[in-house]
XYZ file of C-alpha atoms in Angstrom:
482
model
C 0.000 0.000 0.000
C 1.817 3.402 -0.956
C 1.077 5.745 1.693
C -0.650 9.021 0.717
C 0.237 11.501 3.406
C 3.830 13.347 3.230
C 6.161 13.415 5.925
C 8.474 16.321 6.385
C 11.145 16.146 8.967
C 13.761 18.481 10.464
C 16.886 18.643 10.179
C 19.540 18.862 12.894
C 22.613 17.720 14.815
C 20.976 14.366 15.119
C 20.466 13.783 11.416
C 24.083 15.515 10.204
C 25.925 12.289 9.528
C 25.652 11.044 6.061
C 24.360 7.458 7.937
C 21.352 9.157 9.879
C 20.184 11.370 6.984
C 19.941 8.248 4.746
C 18.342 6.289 7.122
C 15.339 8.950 7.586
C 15.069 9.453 3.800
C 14.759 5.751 3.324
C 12.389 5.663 6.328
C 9.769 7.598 4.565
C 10.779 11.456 4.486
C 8.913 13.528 1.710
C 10.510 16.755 2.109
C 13.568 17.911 4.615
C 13.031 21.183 6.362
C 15.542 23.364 7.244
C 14.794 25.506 9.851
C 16.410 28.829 9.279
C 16.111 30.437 13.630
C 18.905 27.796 13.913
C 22.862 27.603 12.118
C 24.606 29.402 9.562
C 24.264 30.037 6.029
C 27.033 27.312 4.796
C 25.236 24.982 7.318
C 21.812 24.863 5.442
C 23.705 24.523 2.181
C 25.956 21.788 2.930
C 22.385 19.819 4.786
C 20.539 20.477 1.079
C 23.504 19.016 -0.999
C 23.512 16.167 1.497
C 19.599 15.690 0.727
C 19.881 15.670 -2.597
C 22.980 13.338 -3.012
C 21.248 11.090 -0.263
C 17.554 11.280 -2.131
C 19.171 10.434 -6.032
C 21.511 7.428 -4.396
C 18.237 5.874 -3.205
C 16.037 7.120 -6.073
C 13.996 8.966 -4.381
C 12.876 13.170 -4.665
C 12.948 14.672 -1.235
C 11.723 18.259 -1.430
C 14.011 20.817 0.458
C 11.570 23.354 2.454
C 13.786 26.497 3.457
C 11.737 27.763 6.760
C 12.286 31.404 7.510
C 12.845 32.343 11.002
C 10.582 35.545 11.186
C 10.054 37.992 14.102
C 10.698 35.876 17.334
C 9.617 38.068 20.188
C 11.820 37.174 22.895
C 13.128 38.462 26.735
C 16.706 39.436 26.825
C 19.028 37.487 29.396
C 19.113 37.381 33.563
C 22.344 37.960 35.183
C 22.150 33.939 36.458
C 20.659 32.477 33.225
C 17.315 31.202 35.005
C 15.319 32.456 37.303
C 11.975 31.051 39.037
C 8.416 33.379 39.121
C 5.928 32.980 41.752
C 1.896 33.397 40.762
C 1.190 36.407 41.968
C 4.639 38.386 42.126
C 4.719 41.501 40.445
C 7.178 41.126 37.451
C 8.633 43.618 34.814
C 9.283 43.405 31.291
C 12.134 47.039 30.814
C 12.997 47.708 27.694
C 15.772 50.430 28.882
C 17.543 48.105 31.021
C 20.595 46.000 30.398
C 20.159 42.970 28.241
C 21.599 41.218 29.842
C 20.989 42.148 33.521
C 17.415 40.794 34.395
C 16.445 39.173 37.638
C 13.299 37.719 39.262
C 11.726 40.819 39.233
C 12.875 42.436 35.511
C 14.029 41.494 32.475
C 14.502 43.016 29.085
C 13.153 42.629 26.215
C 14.284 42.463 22.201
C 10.654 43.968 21.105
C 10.499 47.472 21.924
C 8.036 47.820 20.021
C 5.677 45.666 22.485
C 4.909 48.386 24.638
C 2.989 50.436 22.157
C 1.247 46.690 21.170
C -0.343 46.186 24.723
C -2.696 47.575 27.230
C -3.183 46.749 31.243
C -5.426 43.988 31.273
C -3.523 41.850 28.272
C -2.213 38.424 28.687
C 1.235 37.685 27.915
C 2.409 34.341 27.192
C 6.462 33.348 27.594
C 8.237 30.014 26.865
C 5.789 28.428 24.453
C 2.758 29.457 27.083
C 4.739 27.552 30.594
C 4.311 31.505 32.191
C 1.226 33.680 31.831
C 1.267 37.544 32.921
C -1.810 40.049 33.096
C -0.062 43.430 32.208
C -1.396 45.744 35.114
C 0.337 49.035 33.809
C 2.181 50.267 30.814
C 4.406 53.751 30.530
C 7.133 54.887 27.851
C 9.743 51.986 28.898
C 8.019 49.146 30.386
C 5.648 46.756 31.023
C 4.474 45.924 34.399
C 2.494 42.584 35.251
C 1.162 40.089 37.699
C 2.065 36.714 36.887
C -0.653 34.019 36.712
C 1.427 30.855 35.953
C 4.690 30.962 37.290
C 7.999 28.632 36.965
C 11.136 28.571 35.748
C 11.970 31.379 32.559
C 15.650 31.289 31.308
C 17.355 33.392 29.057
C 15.901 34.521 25.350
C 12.722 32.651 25.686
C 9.921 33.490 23.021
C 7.095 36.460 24.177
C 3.296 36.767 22.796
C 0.319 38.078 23.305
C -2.871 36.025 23.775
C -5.731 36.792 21.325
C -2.740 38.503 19.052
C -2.579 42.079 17.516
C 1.264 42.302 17.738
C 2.722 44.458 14.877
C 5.713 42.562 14.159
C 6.411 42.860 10.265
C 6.473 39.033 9.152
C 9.820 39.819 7.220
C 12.385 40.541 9.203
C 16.268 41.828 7.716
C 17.223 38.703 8.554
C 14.791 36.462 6.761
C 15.911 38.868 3.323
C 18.669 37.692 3.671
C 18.160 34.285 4.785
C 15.789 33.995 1.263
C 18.885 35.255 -0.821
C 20.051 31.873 0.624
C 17.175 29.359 0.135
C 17.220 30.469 -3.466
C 21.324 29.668 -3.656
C 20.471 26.364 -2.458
C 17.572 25.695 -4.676
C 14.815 25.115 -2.148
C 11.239 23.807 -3.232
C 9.491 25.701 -0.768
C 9.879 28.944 1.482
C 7.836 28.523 4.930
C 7.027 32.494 6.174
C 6.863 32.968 9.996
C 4.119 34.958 11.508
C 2.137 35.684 8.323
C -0.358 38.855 9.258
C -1.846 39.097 5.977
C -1.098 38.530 1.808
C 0.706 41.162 1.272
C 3.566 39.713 3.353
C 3.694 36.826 0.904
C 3.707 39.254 -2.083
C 6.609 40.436 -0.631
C 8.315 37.571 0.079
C 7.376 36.179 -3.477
C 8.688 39.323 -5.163
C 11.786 38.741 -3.323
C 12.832 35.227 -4.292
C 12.056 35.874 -7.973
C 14.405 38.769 -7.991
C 16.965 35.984 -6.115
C 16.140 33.848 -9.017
C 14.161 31.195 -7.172
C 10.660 29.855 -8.483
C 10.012 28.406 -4.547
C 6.780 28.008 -3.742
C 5.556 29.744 -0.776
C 4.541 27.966 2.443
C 2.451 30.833 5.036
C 2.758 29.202 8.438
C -0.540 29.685 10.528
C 0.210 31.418 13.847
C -1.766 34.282 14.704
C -4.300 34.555 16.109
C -5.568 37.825 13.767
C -5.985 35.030 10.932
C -7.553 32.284 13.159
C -10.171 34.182 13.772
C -10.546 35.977 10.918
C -11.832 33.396 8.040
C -11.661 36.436 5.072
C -8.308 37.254 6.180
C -7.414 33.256 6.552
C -8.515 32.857 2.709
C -6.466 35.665 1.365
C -3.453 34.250 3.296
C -4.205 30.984 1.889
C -4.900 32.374 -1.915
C -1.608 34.262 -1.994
C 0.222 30.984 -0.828
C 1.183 27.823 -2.825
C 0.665 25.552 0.756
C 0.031 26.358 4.612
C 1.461 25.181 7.162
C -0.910 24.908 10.778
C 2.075 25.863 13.124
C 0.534 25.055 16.279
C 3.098 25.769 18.855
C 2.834 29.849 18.469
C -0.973 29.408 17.164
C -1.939 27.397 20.482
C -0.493 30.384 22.862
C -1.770 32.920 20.976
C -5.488 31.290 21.404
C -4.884 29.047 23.864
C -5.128 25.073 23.935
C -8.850 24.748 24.344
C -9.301 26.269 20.610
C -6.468 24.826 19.017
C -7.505 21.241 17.167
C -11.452 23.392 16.147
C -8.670 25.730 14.431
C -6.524 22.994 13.074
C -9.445 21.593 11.538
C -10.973 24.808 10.234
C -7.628 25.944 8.487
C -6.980 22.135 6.817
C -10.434 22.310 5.270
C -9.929 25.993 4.093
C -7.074 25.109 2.180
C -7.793 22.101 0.272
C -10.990 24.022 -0.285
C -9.113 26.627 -1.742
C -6.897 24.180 -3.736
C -3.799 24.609 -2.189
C -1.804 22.226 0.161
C -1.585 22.196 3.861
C 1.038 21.081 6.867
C 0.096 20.285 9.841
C 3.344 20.856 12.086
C 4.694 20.988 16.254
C 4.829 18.495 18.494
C 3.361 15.538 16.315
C 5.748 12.840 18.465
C 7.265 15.461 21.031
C 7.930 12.515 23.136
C 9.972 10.715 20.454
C 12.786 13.281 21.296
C 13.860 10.453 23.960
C 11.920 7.604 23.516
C 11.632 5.172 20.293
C 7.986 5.208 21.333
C 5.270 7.783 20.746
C 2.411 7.692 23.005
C -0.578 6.527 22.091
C -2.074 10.575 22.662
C 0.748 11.304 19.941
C -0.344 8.185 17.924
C -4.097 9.427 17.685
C -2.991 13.145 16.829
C -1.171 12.291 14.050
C -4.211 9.812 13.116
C -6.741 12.534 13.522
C -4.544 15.036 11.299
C -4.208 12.369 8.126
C -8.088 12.063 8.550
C -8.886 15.695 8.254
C -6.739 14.896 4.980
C -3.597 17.103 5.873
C -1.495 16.690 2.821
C 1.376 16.543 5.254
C 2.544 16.269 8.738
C 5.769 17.383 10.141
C 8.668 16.169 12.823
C 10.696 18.968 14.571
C 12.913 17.915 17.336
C 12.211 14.901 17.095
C 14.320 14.457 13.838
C 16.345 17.477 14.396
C 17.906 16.523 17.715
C 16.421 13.821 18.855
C 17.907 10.490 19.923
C 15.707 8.227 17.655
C 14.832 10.665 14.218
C 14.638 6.755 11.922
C 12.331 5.298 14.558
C 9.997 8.513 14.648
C 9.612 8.729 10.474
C 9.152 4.876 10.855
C 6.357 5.305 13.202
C 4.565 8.650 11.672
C 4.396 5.889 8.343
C 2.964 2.906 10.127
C 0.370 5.949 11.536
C -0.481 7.109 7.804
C -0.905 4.159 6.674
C -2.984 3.193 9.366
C -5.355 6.320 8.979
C -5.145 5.966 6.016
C -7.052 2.579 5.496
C -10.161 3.935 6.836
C -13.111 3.573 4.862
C -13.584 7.478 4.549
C -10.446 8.637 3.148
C -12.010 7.596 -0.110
C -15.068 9.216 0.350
C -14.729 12.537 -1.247
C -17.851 15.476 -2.092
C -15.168 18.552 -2.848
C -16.866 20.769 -5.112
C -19.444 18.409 -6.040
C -22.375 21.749 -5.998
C -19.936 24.305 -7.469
C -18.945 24.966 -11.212
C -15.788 26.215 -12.363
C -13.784 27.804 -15.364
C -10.363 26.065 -15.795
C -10.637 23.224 -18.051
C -7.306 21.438 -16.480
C -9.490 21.608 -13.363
C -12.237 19.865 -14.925
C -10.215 17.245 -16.192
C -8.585 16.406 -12.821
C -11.691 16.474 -10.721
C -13.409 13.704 -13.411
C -10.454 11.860 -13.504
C -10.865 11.381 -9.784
C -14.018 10.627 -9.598
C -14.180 8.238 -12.281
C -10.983 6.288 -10.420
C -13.319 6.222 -7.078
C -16.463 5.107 -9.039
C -15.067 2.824 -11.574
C -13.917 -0.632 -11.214
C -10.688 -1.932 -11.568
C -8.728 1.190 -11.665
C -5.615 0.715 -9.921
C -3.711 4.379 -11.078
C -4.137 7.580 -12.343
C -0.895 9.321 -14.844
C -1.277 12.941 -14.836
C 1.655 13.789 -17.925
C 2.435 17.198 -16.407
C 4.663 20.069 -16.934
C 3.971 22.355 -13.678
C 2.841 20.030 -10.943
C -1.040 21.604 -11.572
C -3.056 19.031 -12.675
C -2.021 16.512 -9.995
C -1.882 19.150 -7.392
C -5.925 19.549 -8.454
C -6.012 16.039 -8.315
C -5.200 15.728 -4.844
C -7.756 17.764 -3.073
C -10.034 14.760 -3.766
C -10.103 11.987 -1.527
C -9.026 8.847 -2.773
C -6.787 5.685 -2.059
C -5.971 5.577 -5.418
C -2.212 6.344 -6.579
C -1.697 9.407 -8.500
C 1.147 9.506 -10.353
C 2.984 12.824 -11.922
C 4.900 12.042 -15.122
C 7.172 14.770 -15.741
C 10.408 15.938 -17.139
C 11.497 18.523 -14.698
C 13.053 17.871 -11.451
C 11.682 20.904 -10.204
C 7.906 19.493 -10.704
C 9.190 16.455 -9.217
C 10.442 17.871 -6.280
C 7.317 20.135 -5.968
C 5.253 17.448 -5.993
C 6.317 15.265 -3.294
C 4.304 17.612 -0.607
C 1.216 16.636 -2.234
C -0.739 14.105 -0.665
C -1.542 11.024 -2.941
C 1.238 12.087 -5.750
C 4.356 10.268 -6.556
C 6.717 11.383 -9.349
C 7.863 9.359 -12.485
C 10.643 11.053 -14.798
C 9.234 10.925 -18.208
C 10.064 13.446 -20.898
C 7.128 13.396 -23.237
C 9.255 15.700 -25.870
C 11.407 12.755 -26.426
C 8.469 10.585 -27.355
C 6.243 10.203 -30.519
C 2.930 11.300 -29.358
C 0.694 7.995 -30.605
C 3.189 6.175 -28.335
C 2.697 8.169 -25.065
C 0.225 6.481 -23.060
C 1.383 3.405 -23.849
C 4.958 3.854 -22.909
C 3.573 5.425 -19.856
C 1.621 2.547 -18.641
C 4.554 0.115 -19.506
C 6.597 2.418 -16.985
C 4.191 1.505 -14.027
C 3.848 -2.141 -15.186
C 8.028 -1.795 -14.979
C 7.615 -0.091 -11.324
C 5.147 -3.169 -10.680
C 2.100 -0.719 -9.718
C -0.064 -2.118 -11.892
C -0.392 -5.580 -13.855
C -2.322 -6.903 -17.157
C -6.349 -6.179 -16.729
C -5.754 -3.452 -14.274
C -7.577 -0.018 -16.000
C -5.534 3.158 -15.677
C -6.567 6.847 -16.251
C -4.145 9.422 -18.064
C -4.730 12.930 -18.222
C -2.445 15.492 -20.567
C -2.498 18.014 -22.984
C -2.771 18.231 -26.652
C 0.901 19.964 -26.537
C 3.335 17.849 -24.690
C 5.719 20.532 -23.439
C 2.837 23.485 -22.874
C 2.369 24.530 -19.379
C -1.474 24.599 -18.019
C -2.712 22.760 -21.207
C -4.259 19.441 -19.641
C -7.825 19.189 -21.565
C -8.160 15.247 -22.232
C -8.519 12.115 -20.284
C -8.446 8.625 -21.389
C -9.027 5.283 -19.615
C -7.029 2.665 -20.968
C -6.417 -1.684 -20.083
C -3.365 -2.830 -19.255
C -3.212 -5.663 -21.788
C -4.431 -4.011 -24.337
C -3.631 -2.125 -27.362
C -2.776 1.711 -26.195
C -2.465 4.497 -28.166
């Protein structure tokens, strides 16, 4: 059974030796992420020409997913390193003070700007939401609060505000220069941190074409200004290529008790919406130190490949974890698991709508034909952009969909889509009354199908024009083919 869900994984420390990225690649990983808040410039081009050397020696195409690092609100330092708060104490957050000279009542803070972004009665959030604060009063420098959930804080540990409205520009100097960089090493996808609204992806966009990259553009989920917004959610989505549901800063900004209701809403919105989705943080936290997930991690992960995520994502626990092969071994046995349920080939998307694109026609009765016809074992979408299977894809199926295409670009784009593998096939190089055929023979080569299986194939009337898929055929493997 070819599993339909996409795995992306993190890399780190614990997947640097040649050994340990091989092992995750041939454990199942889709697309390697390398997360830009962490390492150097020369270290996220020597991990992506390790991925691709390790992908083509195992013929595989892992996807490289460049993930900027965006405006991390964070404290400054305390004189000690750590220091423990009490619920109740009075603590303040200075921006005039010493960076590094905070204590257990002060600290300071990286964000000036935060203290023109809140008002007494706000709720900040620190260390991924361990310590709560109600801000009690606000002048030209600081920030004084009462802390509601106390503990442990250490040095340079992330700030936000619950219920959002932070003013943070989602491009930071930084990330410009850290997407000079993704396009040097030829990534297939640029995550943006902390996405506010379209525009910011306009901007990035306009800035990795003038780099010379074609990325797509991945707009991670984490405010809570587009959670509850669902206009401003769809024009994020729209000016995207994929989105990613980041729930670590999403859950503090709305708090837990929203948090899967959101998940859920933002997964349907974009396969709605045609484009692909992530779901990302803390999948198989627990797999950081244990070769184990728990069964709480086990039905997450579950739950996620039933809302139909195209994806789901390891952090840690690939990036510096002690077991990163056992916990892409296990997220696979969990897709494939999910994935066997009876409703993951139940599919009504766009069933009462009409539409203008004829490639989009094309795909969605290809589909539907493959779910409603017997003995239909694949679908071959001959393709020059990745569209037509990407289209594909939004409908629910537990059919294969493969993408035949000449450029490794495609074929690297494609491997976040759920369903789609890639086939290198150059249809320029082939006389056109022989296309399907050779195409099929390909798959009866990869053994995916065998004599009296039926196959669909989707192209175009041009071979090498992009956007141009307007016919389908169904075909018998077996048979005569032209």
């Amino acid at each position: 059974m070819l599993r339909r869900t996409k795995i992306v994984a993190t890399l780190g420390p614990a997947t640097d030796s040649p050994e340990a990225l091989s092992a995750i690649i041939k454990a199942g990983v889709d697309v390697a992420r390398l997360n830009f808040s962490h390492g150097s410039a020369a270290e996220h081009l020597k991990r992506a020409q390790q991925v691709r050397e390790s992908a083509r020696a195992q013929g595989r195409y892992t996807a490289i997913l460049a993930d900027l690092q965006g405006p991390k609100l964070r404290i400054a330092r305390f004189q000690d390193n750590k220091v423990t708060l009490r619920s109740g104490q009075t603590f303040v957050l200075d921006a005039a003070m010493d960076k590094a000279a905070g204590d257990s009542s002060r600290v300071g803070i990286d964000y000036e700007q935060l203290i023109q972004d809140v008002a007494p009665g706000d709720i900040l959030v620190l260390d991924d939401g361990r310590i709560e604060m109600q801000v009690t009063a606000v002048d030209d420098c600081s920030i004084t609060s009462t802390v509601l959930i106390g503990g442990p804080l250490s040095n340079n540990k992330g700030l936000n505000k619950r219920g959002g409205g932070l003013s943070a520009e989602a491009l930071t100097e930084k990330d410009k220069q850290d997407i000079r960089t993704a396009a040097q090493l030829d990534a297939d996808y640029v995550a943006v941190s902390f996405v506010r609204t379209a525009e910011d992806l306009h901007t990035a966009r306009a800035l990795l074409r003038e780099a010379g990259s074609e990325a797509g553009l991945v707009a991670k989920i984490e405010r809570a200004e587009l959670a509850h917004n669902d206009a401003a959610l769809d024009d994020v989505i729209q000016a995207s290529d994929a989105v990613m549901v980041a729930r670590g800063d999403l859950a503090v900004e709305i708090g837990d008790a929203e948090l899967v209701g959101v998940q859920k809403h933002i997964i349907a919105r974009a396969r709605a919406l045609n484009k692909v989705v992530i779901t990302a943080t803390q999948m198989m936290e627990s797999m950081i130190e244990n070769p184990m997930p728990t069964r709480a991690e086990v039905s997450d992960v579950a739950n996620a490949v039933m809302d139909y995520t195209d994806a789901v994502m390891l952090s840690a626990e690939t990036a510096v974890g002690d077991y990163p092969r056992e916990a892409v071994e296990a997220m696979v046995r969990i897709c494939l698991g999910a994935e066997k349920h009876p409703s993951m080939a139940q599919s009504k998307h766009r069933l009462n709508e009409t539409m203008s694109r004829v490639d989009e026609a094309i795909a969605l009765s290809a589909m539907y034909a493959a779910n409603h016809l017997d003995g239909i074992s694949a679908l071959v979408c001959m393709t020059e952009t990745g569209a037509t299977p990407l289209l594909m894809s939004r409908i629910k199926s537990s059919l294969p969909i493969f993408a035949f295409s000449r450029h490794p670009s495609t074929q690297h784009r494609v491997s976040l889509y759920r369903g789609v593998q890639t086939v290198p096939f150059d249809t320029t190089e082939i006389p056109n009354h022989e296309t399907n055929a050779r195409a099929v023979a390909r798959l009866v080569e990869l053994g995916i199908v065998q004599e009296g299986d039926r196959v669909i194939i989707t192209k175009g009337d041009y071979a090498d024009a992009q956007g141009g898929t307007n016919s389908m055929k169904i075909v018998q493997v077996g048979q005569e083919i032209r």
